[in-house]
PDB file of C-alpha atoms in Angstrom:
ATOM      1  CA  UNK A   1       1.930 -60.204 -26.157  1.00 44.00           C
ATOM      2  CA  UNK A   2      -0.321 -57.733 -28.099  1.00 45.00           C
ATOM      3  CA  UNK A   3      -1.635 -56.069 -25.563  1.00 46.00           C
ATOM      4  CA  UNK A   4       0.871 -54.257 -24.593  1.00 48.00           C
ATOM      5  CA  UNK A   5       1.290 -52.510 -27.481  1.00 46.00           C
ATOM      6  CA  UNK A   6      -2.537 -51.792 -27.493  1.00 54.00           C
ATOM      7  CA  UNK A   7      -2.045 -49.931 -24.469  1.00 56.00           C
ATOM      8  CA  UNK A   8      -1.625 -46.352 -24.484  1.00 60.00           C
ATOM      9  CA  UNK A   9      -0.161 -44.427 -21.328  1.00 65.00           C
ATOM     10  CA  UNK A  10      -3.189 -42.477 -19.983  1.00 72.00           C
ATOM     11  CA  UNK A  11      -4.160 -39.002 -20.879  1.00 86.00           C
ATOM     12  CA  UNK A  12      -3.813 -36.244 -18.064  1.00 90.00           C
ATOM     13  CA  UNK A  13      -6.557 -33.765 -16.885  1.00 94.00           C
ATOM     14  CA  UNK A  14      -6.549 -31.548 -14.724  1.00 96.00           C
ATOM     15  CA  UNK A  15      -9.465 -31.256 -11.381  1.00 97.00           C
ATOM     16  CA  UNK A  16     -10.503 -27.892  -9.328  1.00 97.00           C
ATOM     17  CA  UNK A  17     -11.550 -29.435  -5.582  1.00 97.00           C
ATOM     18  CA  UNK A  18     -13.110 -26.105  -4.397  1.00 98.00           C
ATOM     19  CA  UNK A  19     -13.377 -25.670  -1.098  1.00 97.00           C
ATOM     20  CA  UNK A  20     -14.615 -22.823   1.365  1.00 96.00           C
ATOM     21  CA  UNK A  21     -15.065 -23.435   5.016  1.00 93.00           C
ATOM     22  CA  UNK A  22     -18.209 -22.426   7.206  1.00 90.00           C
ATOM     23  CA  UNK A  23     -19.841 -22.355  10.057  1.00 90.00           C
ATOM     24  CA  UNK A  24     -20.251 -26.462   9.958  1.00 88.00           C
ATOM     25  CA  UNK A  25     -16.785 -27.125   8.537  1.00 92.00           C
ATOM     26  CA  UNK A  26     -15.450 -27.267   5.218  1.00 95.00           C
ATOM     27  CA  UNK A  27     -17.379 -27.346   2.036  1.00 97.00           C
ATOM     28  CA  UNK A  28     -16.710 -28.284  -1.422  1.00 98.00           C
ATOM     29  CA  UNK A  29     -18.077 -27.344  -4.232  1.00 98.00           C
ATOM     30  CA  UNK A  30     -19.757 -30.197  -6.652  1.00 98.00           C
ATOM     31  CA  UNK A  31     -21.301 -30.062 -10.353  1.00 97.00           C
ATOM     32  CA  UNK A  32     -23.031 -32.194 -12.330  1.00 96.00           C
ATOM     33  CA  UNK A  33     -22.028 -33.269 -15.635  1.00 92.00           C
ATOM     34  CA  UNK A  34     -22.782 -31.906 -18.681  1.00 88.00           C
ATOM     35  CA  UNK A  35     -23.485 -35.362 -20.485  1.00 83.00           C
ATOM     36  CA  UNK A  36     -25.139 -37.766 -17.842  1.00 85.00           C
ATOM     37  CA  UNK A  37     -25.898 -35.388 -14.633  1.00 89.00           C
ATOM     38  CA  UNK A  38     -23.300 -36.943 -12.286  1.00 92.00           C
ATOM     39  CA  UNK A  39     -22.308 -34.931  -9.418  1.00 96.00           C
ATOM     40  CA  UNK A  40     -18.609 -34.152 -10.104  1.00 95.00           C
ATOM     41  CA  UNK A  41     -15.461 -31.196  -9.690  1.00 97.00           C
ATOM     42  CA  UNK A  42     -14.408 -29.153 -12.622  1.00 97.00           C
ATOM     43  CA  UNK A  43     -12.152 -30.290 -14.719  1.00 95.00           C
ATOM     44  CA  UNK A  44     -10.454 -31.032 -18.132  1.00 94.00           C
ATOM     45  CA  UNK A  45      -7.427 -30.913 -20.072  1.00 93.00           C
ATOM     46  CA  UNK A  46      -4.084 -29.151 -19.770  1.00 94.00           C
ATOM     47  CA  UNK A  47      -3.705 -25.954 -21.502  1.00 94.00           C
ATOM     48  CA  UNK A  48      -1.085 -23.671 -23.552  1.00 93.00           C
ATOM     49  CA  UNK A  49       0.460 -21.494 -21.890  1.00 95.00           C
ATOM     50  CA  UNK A  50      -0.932 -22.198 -18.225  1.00 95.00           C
ATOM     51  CA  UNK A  51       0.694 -24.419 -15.632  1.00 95.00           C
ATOM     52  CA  UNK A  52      -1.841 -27.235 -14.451  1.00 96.00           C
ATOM     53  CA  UNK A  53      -3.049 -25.399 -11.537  1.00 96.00           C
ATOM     54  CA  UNK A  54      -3.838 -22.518 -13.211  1.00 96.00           C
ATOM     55  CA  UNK A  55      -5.603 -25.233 -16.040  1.00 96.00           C
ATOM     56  CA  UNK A  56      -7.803 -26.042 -13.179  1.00 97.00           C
ATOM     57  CA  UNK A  57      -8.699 -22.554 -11.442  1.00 96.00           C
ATOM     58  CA  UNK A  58      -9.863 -22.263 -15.407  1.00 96.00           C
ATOM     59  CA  UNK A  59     -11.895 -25.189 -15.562  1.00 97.00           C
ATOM     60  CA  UNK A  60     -13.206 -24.150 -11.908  1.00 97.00           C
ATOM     61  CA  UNK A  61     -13.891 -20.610 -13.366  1.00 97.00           C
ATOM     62  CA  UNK A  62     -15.876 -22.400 -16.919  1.00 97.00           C
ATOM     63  CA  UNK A  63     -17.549 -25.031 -14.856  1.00 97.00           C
ATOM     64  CA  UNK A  64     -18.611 -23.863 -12.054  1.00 97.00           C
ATOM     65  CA  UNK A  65     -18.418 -19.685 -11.759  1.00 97.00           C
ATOM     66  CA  UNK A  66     -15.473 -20.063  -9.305  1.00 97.00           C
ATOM     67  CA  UNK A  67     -14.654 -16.460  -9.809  1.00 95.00           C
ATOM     68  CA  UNK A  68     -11.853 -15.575  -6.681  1.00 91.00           C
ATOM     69  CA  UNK A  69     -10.205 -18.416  -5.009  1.00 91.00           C
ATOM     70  CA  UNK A  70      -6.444 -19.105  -3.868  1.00 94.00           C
ATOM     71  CA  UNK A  71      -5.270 -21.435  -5.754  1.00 93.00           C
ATOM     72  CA  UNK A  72      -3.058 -24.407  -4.060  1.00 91.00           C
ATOM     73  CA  UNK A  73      -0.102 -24.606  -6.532  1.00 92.00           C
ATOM     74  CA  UNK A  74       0.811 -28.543  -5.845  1.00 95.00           C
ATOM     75  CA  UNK A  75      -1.772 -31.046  -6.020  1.00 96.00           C
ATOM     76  CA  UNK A  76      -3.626 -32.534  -3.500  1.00 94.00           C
ATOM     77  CA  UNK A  77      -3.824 -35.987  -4.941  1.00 95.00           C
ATOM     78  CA  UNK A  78      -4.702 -38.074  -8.161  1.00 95.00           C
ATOM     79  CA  UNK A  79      -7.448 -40.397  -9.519  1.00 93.00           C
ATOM     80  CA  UNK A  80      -8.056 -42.357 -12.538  1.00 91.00           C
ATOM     81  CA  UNK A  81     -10.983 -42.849 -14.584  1.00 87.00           C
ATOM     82  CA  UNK A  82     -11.824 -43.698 -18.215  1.00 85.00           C
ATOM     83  CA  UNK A  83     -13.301 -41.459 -20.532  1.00 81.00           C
ATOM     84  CA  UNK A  84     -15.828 -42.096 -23.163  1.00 78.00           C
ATOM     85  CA  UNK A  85     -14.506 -40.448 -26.495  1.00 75.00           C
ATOM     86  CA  UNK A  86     -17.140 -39.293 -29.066  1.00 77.00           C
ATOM     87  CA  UNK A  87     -15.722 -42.189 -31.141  1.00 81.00           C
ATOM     88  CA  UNK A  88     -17.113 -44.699 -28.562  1.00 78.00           C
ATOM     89  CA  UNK A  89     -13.391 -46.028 -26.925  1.00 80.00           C
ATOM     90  CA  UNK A  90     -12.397 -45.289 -23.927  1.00 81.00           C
ATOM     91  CA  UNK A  91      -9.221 -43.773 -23.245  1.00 81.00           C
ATOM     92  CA  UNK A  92      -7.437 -44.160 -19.217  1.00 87.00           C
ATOM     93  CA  UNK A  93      -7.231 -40.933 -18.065  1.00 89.00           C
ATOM     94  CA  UNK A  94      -5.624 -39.627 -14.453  1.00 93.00           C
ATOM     95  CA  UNK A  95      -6.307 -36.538 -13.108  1.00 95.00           C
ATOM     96  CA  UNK A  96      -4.522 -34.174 -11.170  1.00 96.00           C
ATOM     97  CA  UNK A  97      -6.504 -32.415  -8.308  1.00 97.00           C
ATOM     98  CA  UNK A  98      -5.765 -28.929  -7.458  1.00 97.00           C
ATOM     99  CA  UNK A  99      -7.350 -27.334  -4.188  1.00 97.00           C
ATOM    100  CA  UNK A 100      -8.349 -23.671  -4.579  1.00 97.00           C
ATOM    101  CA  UNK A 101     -10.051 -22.147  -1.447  1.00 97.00           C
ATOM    102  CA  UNK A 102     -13.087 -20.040  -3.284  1.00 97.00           C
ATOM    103  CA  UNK A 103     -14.088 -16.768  -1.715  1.00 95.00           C
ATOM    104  CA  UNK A 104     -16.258 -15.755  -4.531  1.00 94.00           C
ATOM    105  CA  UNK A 105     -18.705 -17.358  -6.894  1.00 95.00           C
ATOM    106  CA  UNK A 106     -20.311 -15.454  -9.963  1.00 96.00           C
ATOM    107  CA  UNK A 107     -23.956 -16.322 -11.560  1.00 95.00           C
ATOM    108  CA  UNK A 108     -23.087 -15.599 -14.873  1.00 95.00           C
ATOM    109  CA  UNK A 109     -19.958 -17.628 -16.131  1.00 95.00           C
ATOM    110  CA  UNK A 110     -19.661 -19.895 -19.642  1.00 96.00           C
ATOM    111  CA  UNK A 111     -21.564 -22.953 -18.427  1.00 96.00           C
ATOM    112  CA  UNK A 112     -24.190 -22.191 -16.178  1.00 95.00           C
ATOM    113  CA  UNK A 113     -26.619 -22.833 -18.012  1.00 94.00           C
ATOM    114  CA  UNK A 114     -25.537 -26.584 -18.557  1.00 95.00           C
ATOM    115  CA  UNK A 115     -24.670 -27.380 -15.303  1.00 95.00           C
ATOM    116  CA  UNK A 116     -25.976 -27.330 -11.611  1.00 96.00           C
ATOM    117  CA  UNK A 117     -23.629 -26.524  -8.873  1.00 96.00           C
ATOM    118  CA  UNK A 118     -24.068 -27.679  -4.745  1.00 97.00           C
ATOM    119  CA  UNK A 119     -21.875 -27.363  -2.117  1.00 97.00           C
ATOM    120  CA  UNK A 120     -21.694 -30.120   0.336  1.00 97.00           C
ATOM    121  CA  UNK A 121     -19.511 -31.537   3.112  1.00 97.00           C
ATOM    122  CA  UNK A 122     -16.878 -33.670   1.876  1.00 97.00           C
ATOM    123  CA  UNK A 123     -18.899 -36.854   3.533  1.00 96.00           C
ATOM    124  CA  UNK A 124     -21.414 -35.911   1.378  1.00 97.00           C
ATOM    125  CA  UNK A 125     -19.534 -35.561  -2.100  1.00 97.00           C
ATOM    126  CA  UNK A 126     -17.634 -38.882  -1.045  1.00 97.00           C
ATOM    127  CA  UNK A 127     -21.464 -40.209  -1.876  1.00 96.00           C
ATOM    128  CA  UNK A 128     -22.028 -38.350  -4.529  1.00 97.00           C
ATOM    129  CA  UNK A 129     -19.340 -38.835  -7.391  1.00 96.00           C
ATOM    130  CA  UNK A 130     -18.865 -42.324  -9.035  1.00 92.00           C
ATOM    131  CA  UNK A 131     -14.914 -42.394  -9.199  1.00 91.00           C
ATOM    132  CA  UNK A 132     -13.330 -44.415  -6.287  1.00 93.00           C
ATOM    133  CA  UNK A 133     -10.012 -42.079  -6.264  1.00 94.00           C
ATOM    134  CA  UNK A 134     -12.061 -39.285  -6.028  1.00 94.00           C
ATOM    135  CA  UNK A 135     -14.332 -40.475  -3.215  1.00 95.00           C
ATOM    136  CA  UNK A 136     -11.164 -41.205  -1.486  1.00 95.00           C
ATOM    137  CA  UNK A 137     -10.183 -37.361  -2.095  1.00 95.00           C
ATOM    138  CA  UNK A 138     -12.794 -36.725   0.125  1.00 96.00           C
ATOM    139  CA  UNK A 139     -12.881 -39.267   2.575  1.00 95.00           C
ATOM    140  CA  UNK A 140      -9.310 -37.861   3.809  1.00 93.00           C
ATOM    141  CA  UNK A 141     -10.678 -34.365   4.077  1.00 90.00           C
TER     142      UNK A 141
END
């Protein structure tokens, strides 16, 4: 009967899927965390001012160098996770996944030097990230 009241409603992000296509199909665009080195997409919280697919073309722009890209303004589907805080809970999170088809990526943008960036096919970032909504993101590419 307590638990319920325990329970908080889960926090929103927001996710960049960048994509680009070439001569073997589509691509997307993976980086590894900052924290443990997982291969995953930009992302992160909402922000003032910005809708959340503009949130995300930031996040893909902070992340990853994703400097010119259109931006899909609807999302292309959702996943869950839970987030370690720096207090030590963890809080449910779901994310909102924004496709933005990237014709330009800089070398110099905020975190490149803590991150690593790879594109792959989406078969191949399916195996990559940990989160089962995301895999399934790519699976249905």
């Amino acid at each position: 009967m307590v638990q319920p009241l325990l329970r908080r409603p889960p926090e929103v992000q927001v996710a960049a899927l960048c994509g680009r296509q070439s001569d073997d199909g589509i691509e997307v665009l993976l980086i590894t965390s900052r924290d443990s080195g997982r291969w995953i997409v930009p992302k992160g919280w909402l922000m003032d001012g910005k809708s959340a697919a503009e949130a995300a073309r930031e996040e893909a722009w902070e992340e990853a160098g994703v400097k010119t890209a259109m931006l899909t303004p609807v999302p292309v589907g959702t996943f869950a996770y839970e987030k370690r805080l720096d207090t030590g809970y963890r809080a449910p999170v779901e994310v909102q996944v924004f496709y933005l088809d990237v014709s330009e990526l800089s070398d110099i943008y905020p975190e490149a030097r803590e991150r690593e960036r790879k594109w792959v096919s989406p078969a191949q970032a399916a195996e990559m990230v940990n989160e089962p909504g995301l895999k399934a993101i790519f699976q249905e590419m």
